[in-house]
């Protein structure tokens, strides 16, 4: 049995999914952080470290397989929470290395944008500190590579470009008024477009080159919240 495993810990909600060789996603989990999606975003205290491996085992069991049945590993590389990203990338590196596999690094924003409806898609993650991470896609083309910005600056960029994208992600929800005023259409709060899907990690990762595990680096876009004492 050849299974593919995908995981992402860049967001407050940890995503794990398993796909069969036929391309069917047969198991997936979304684990919410301890303080909830709004409160745990970049705190480093979500279910990342404590429950990630348990979720991996659970998904594999529901897919009818075990870790040794995994033939491909995909990992979200961010941007997102600093500590969460480190946990996810380190876990994916460890799994891939133990199995003698290369690893497929997937930009989290690109995968989030993949799940947004429409041709012009704006993925927006709440980065805290009064900032957002964002990327703009047209079809499979990356019009605006992942960047960090003040929400008002993002809205101004949308307005100045004369664009009317469909926006989703927890950042789009938090700053929906600013984005809507700039011409964007924000998906309804209950829409699954705001949630990163395991199928999207696979879809985006399939177009990317697999690399040695230790070559995979988190995409932080900015310095961590906490800094070591000098």
Short mmCIF file of N, CA and C in Angstrom, two decimals, residues 64-178:
data_model
loop_
_atom_site.label_atom_id
_atom_site.label_comp_id
_atom_site.label_asym_id
_atom_site.label_seq_id
_atom_site.Cartn_x
_atom_site.Cartn_y
_atom_site.Cartn_z
N UNK A 64 -6.35 2.61 6.76
CA UNK A 64 -6.03 1.18 6.67
C UNK A 64 -4.55 0.90 6.53
N UNK A 65 -3.72 1.84 6.97
CA UNK A 65 -2.29 1.65 6.82
C UNK A 65 -1.52 2.00 8.08
N UNK A 66 -0.21 1.94 7.97
CA UNK A 66 0.70 2.30 9.04
C UNK A 66 1.77 3.23 8.49
N UNK A 67 2.63 3.72 9.38
CA UNK A 67 3.63 4.69 8.97
C UNK A 67 4.53 4.14 7.85
N UNK A 68 4.85 2.86 7.93
CA UNK A 68 5.74 2.30 6.92
C UNK A 68 5.09 2.20 5.54
N UNK A 69 3.77 2.42 5.48
CA UNK A 69 3.07 2.40 4.19
C UNK A 69 3.14 3.75 3.47
N UNK A 70 3.69 4.77 4.13
CA UNK A 70 3.77 6.10 3.54
C UNK A 70 4.91 6.15 2.53
N UNK A 71 4.57 6.62 1.32
CA UNK A 71 5.56 6.73 0.26
C UNK A 71 5.85 8.16 -0.15
N UNK A 72 5.02 9.11 0.35
CA UNK A 72 5.22 10.53 0.06
C UNK A 72 4.82 11.34 1.29
N UNK A 73 5.57 12.40 1.56
CA UNK A 73 5.27 13.28 2.70
C UNK A 73 5.24 14.72 2.21
N UNK A 74 4.16 15.44 2.54
CA UNK A 74 3.97 16.84 2.18
C UNK A 74 3.87 17.64 3.48
N UNK A 75 4.49 18.84 3.51
CA UNK A 75 4.41 19.65 4.72
C UNK A 75 4.19 21.12 4.36
N UNK A 76 3.27 21.76 5.08
CA UNK A 76 3.07 23.19 4.93
C UNK A 76 4.23 23.93 5.57
N UNK A 77 4.81 24.89 4.84
CA UNK A 77 5.99 25.59 5.34
C UNK A 77 5.69 27.02 5.77
N UNK A 78 4.41 27.40 5.80
CA UNK A 78 4.06 28.73 6.25
C UNK A 78 3.84 29.70 5.11
N UNK A 79 3.74 30.98 5.48
CA UNK A 79 4.02 31.58 6.78
C UNK A 79 2.94 31.27 7.82
N UNK A 80 3.27 31.55 9.06
CA UNK A 80 2.34 31.29 10.15
C UNK A 80 3.04 31.42 11.48
N UNK A 81 2.51 30.72 12.47
CA UNK A 81 3.07 30.79 13.81
C UNK A 81 4.47 30.21 13.88
N UNK A 82 5.38 30.95 14.49
CA UNK A 82 6.79 30.57 14.51
C UNK A 82 7.00 29.19 15.14
N UNK A 83 6.51 29.00 16.35
CA UNK A 83 6.72 27.73 17.04
C UNK A 83 5.99 26.59 16.35
N UNK A 84 4.76 26.84 15.94
CA UNK A 84 4.00 25.82 15.24
C UNK A 84 4.70 25.35 13.98
N UNK A 85 5.22 26.29 13.21
CA UNK A 85 5.94 25.95 11.99
C UNK A 85 7.14 25.06 12.28
N UNK A 86 7.89 25.42 13.30
CA UNK A 86 9.07 24.63 13.65
C UNK A 86 8.67 23.20 14.00
N UNK A 87 7.59 23.04 14.74
CA UNK A 87 7.14 21.71 15.14
C UNK A 87 6.74 20.89 13.91
N UNK A 88 5.96 21.50 13.02
CA UNK A 88 5.48 20.78 11.85
C UNK A 88 6.59 20.38 10.90
N UNK A 89 7.49 21.32 10.61
CA UNK A 89 8.58 21.01 9.69
C UNK A 89 9.51 19.96 10.29
N UNK A 90 9.80 20.09 11.59
CA UNK A 90 10.67 19.10 12.24
C UNK A 90 10.03 17.71 12.23
N UNK A 91 8.72 17.66 12.48
CA UNK A 91 8.02 16.37 12.47
C UNK A 91 8.04 15.75 11.08
N UNK A 92 7.75 16.55 10.06
CA UNK A 92 7.76 16.04 8.70
C UNK A 92 9.16 15.59 8.28
N UNK A 93 10.17 16.35 8.68
CA UNK A 93 11.55 15.95 8.37
C UNK A 93 11.86 14.60 9.01
N UNK A 94 11.45 14.44 10.28
CA UNK A 94 11.73 13.20 10.99
C UNK A 94 11.05 12.01 10.35
N UNK A 95 9.78 12.18 9.97
CA UNK A 95 9.04 11.08 9.33
C UNK A 95 9.68 10.71 8.01
N UNK A 96 9.96 11.73 7.18
CA UNK A 96 10.54 11.46 5.86
C UNK A 96 11.92 10.81 5.99
N UNK A 97 12.72 11.33 6.91
CA UNK A 97 14.07 10.77 7.09
C UNK A 97 14.01 9.32 7.54
N UNK A 98 13.11 9.02 8.49
CA UNK A 98 12.98 7.67 9.00
C UNK A 98 12.56 6.68 7.92
N UNK A 99 11.78 7.17 6.95
CA UNK A 99 11.29 6.31 5.88
C UNK A 99 12.17 6.36 4.64
N UNK A 100 13.23 7.16 4.69
CA UNK A 100 14.11 7.26 3.53
C UNK A 100 13.48 7.98 2.35
N UNK A 101 12.62 8.97 2.65
CA UNK A 101 11.88 9.67 1.61
C UNK A 101 12.33 11.12 1.48
N UNK A 102 12.09 11.69 0.30
CA UNK A 102 12.22 13.13 0.16
C UNK A 102 10.92 13.77 0.65
N UNK A 103 10.93 15.09 0.75
CA UNK A 103 9.81 15.82 1.35
C UNK A 103 9.33 16.90 0.38
N UNK A 104 8.02 17.09 0.31
CA UNK A 104 7.46 18.12 -0.56
C UNK A 104 7.04 19.33 0.28
N UNK A 105 7.76 20.45 0.18
CA UNK A 105 7.41 21.65 0.94
C UNK A 105 6.31 22.43 0.23
N UNK A 106 5.23 22.75 0.93
CA UNK A 106 4.07 23.42 0.33
C UNK A 106 3.83 24.76 1.02
N UNK A 107 3.89 25.88 0.30
CA UNK A 107 3.55 27.16 0.92
C UNK A 107 2.10 27.15 1.42
N UNK A 108 1.92 27.43 2.69
CA UNK A 108 0.59 27.34 3.30
C UNK A 108 -0.41 28.29 2.63
N UNK A 109 0.02 29.51 2.34
CA UNK A 109 -0.88 30.48 1.71
C UNK A 109 -1.32 30.00 0.33
N UNK A 110 -0.42 29.39 -0.42
CA UNK A 110 -0.78 28.88 -1.75
C UNK A 110 -1.82 27.79 -1.63
N UNK A 111 -1.65 26.90 -0.65
CA UNK A 111 -2.62 25.83 -0.45
C UNK A 111 -3.97 26.39 -0.01
N UNK A 112 -3.95 27.41 0.86
CA UNK A 112 -5.19 28.04 1.29
C UNK A 112 -5.89 28.69 0.09
N UNK A 113 -5.13 29.37 -0.76
CA UNK A 113 -5.71 30.01 -1.94
C UNK A 113 -6.30 28.98 -2.90
N UNK A 114 -5.70 27.79 -2.94
CA UNK A 114 -6.19 26.73 -3.82
C UNK A 114 -7.64 26.37 -3.51
N UNK A 115 -8.03 26.50 -2.24
CA UNK A 115 -9.38 26.12 -1.83
C UNK A 115 -10.40 27.23 -1.95
N UNK A 116 -9.99 28.40 -2.43
CA UNK A 116 -10.92 29.53 -2.58
C UNK A 116 -11.59 29.44 -3.95
N UNK A 117 -12.87 29.70 -4.01
CA UNK A 117 -13.61 29.63 -5.26
C UNK A 117 -13.29 30.83 -6.14
N UNK A 118 -13.34 30.62 -7.46
CA UNK A 118 -13.16 31.73 -8.39
C UNK A 118 -11.78 31.75 -9.01
N UNK A 119 -11.57 32.65 -9.95
CA UNK A 119 -10.32 32.74 -10.67
C UNK A 119 -9.29 33.59 -9.93
N UNK A 120 -9.73 34.72 -9.36
CA UNK A 120 -8.83 35.64 -8.66
C UNK A 120 -9.03 35.43 -7.16
N UNK A 121 -8.00 34.88 -6.48
CA UNK A 121 -8.17 34.40 -5.11
C UNK A 121 -7.12 35.03 -4.20
N UNK A 122 -7.59 35.63 -3.11
CA UNK A 122 -6.73 36.28 -2.14
C UNK A 122 -6.79 35.50 -0.83
N UNK A 123 -5.68 34.86 -0.46
CA UNK A 123 -5.60 34.13 0.81
C UNK A 123 -4.97 35.05 1.85
N UNK A 124 -5.62 35.18 3.01
CA UNK A 124 -5.16 36.11 4.03
C UNK A 124 -5.16 35.41 5.39
N UNK A 125 -3.99 35.36 6.03
CA UNK A 125 -3.84 34.76 7.34
C UNK A 125 -3.59 35.87 8.36
N UNK A 126 -4.28 35.79 9.49
CA UNK A 126 -4.07 36.76 10.57
C UNK A 126 -2.70 36.48 11.19
N UNK A 127 -1.78 37.44 11.04
CA UNK A 127 -0.42 37.27 11.55
C UNK A 127 -0.24 37.86 12.94
N UNK A 128 -1.32 38.40 13.54
CA UNK A 128 -1.21 39.11 14.83
C UNK A 128 -0.31 40.34 14.67
N UNK A 129 -0.01 41.00 15.77
CA UNK A 129 0.78 42.24 15.75
C UNK A 129 0.16 43.27 14.81
N UNK A 130 -1.14 43.16 14.50
CA UNK A 130 -1.78 44.09 13.59
C UNK A 130 -1.35 43.90 12.15
N UNK A 131 -0.94 42.68 11.79
CA UNK A 131 -0.48 42.38 10.44
C UNK A 131 -1.17 41.14 9.88
N UNK A 132 -1.04 40.97 8.57
CA UNK A 132 -1.55 39.77 7.91
C UNK A 132 -0.48 39.21 6.99
N UNK A 133 -0.57 37.91 6.74
CA UNK A 133 0.18 37.27 5.66
C UNK A 133 -0.80 37.10 4.50
N UNK A 134 -0.35 37.34 3.29
CA UNK A 134 -1.28 37.24 2.16
C UNK A 134 -0.58 36.83 0.88
N UNK A 135 -1.35 36.28 -0.04
CA UNK A 135 -0.90 36.00 -1.39
C UNK A 135 -2.10 36.11 -2.32
N UNK A 136 -1.85 36.48 -3.57
CA UNK A 136 -2.91 36.62 -4.56
C UNK A 136 -2.61 35.69 -5.72
N UNK A 137 -3.61 34.87 -6.07
CA UNK A 137 -3.47 33.91 -7.16
C UNK A 137 -4.50 34.20 -8.25
N UNK A 138 -4.10 34.02 -9.50
CA UNK A 138 -5.04 33.99 -10.62
C UNK A 138 -4.87 32.64 -11.29
N UNK A 139 -5.86 31.78 -11.15
CA UNK A 139 -5.68 30.42 -11.60
C UNK A 139 -4.54 29.79 -10.83
N UNK A 140 -3.54 29.29 -11.54
CA UNK A 140 -2.36 28.71 -10.88
C UNK A 140 -1.20 29.70 -10.83
N UNK A 141 -1.43 30.92 -11.33
CA UNK A 141 -0.38 31.94 -11.36
C UNK A 141 -0.35 32.73 -10.06
N UNK A 142 0.83 32.89 -9.51
CA UNK A 142 1.02 33.66 -8.29
C UNK A 142 1.26 35.12 -8.66
N UNK A 143 0.22 35.95 -8.53
CA UNK A 143 0.35 37.36 -8.87
C UNK A 143 1.13 38.12 -7.81
N UNK A 144 0.82 37.85 -6.55
CA UNK A 144 1.53 38.47 -5.43
C UNK A 144 2.11 37.35 -4.58
N UNK A 145 3.42 37.15 -4.60
CA UNK A 145 4.02 36.13 -3.74
C UNK A 145 3.71 36.41 -2.27
N UNK A 146 3.77 35.41 -1.42
CA UNK A 146 3.46 35.60 0.00
C UNK A 146 4.23 36.77 0.61
N UNK A 147 3.50 37.62 1.34
CA UNK A 147 4.11 38.79 1.97
C UNK A 147 3.39 39.10 3.27
N UNK A 148 3.99 39.96 4.09
CA UNK A 148 3.39 40.39 5.34
C UNK A 148 3.11 41.88 5.23
N UNK A 149 1.95 42.32 5.74
CA UNK A 149 1.57 43.73 5.59
C UNK A 149 0.56 44.13 6.65
N UNK A 150 0.48 45.41 6.89
CA UNK A 150 -0.61 45.98 7.66
C UNK A 150 -1.90 45.74 6.87
N UNK A 151 -3.01 45.37 7.52
CA UNK A 151 -4.26 45.13 6.79
C UNK A 151 -4.69 46.30 5.92
N UNK A 152 -4.47 47.53 6.40
CA UNK A 152 -4.83 48.69 5.60
C UNK A 152 -3.96 48.80 4.36
N UNK A 153 -2.69 48.42 4.48
CA UNK A 153 -1.80 48.44 3.33
C UNK A 153 -2.23 47.38 2.31
N UNK A 154 -2.67 46.22 2.80
CA UNK A 154 -3.18 45.19 1.90
C UNK A 154 -4.42 45.69 1.17
N UNK A 155 -5.34 46.29 1.92
CA UNK A 155 -6.55 46.83 1.29
C UNK A 155 -6.20 47.90 0.26
N UNK A 156 -5.24 48.76 0.57
CA UNK A 156 -4.83 49.79 -0.37
C UNK A 156 -4.24 49.17 -1.63
N UNK A 157 -3.50 48.09 -1.46
CA UNK A 157 -2.89 47.42 -2.61
C UNK A 157 -3.96 46.84 -3.52
N UNK A 158 -4.99 46.25 -2.92
CA UNK A 158 -6.11 45.72 -3.70
C UNK A 158 -6.82 46.86 -4.44
N UNK A 159 -7.06 47.93 -3.72
CA UNK A 159 -7.78 49.08 -4.30
C UNK A 159 -6.99 49.69 -5.45
N UNK A 160 -5.69 49.92 -5.24
CA UNK A 160 -4.87 50.57 -6.26
C UNK A 160 -4.73 49.71 -7.51
N UNK A 161 -4.77 48.38 -7.32
CA UNK A 161 -4.64 47.48 -8.46
C UNK A 161 -5.97 47.34 -9.23
N UNK A 162 -7.05 47.87 -8.64
CA UNK A 162 -8.35 47.78 -9.29
C UNK A 162 -8.86 46.35 -9.39
N UNK A 163 -8.54 45.55 -8.40
CA UNK A 163 -8.90 44.14 -8.41
C UNK A 163 -10.12 43.87 -7.56
N UNK A 164 -10.81 42.77 -7.88
CA UNK A 164 -11.97 42.35 -7.09
C UNK A 164 -11.84 40.86 -6.78
N UNK A 165 -10.85 40.49 -5.98
CA UNK A 165 -10.63 39.08 -5.69
C UNK A 165 -11.64 38.54 -4.67
N UNK A 166 -11.72 37.23 -4.61
CA UNK A 166 -12.46 36.58 -3.52
C UNK A 166 -11.44 36.25 -2.45
N UNK A 167 -11.70 36.68 -1.23
CA UNK A 167 -10.74 36.53 -0.14
C UNK A 167 -11.24 35.54 0.90
N UNK A 168 -10.30 34.80 1.48
CA UNK A 168 -10.64 33.85 2.54
C UNK A 168 -9.44 33.64 3.44
N UNK A 169 -9.69 33.06 4.59
CA UNK A 169 -8.67 32.86 5.62
C UNK A 169 -9.06 33.63 6.86
N UNK A 170 -8.47 33.28 8.01
CA UNK A 170 -8.87 33.97 9.24
C UNK A 170 -8.52 35.45 9.21
N UNK A 171 -7.51 35.83 8.44
CA UNK A 171 -7.19 37.25 8.29
C UNK A 171 -8.24 37.98 7.48
N UNK A 172 -8.78 37.32 6.47
CA UNK A 172 -9.85 37.92 5.67
C UNK A 172 -11.10 38.13 6.52
N UNK A 173 -11.37 37.18 7.42
CA UNK A 173 -12.52 37.33 8.31
C UNK A 173 -12.31 38.47 9.30
N UNK A 174 -11.13 38.55 9.87
CA UNK A 174 -10.88 39.58 10.88
C UNK A 174 -10.92 40.99 10.27
N UNK A 175 -10.44 41.12 9.03
CA UNK A 175 -10.37 42.43 8.40
C UNK A 175 -11.30 42.51 7.19
N UNK A 176 -12.44 41.86 7.31
CA UNK A 176 -13.37 41.79 6.18
C UNK A 176 -13.87 43.18 5.78
N UNK A 177 -14.09 44.08 6.73
CA UNK A 177 -14.59 45.41 6.39
C UNK A 177 -13.60 46.17 5.52
N UNK A 178 -12.32 46.13 5.91
CA UNK A 178 -11.29 46.83 5.13
C UNK A 178 -11.18 46.24 3.72
#
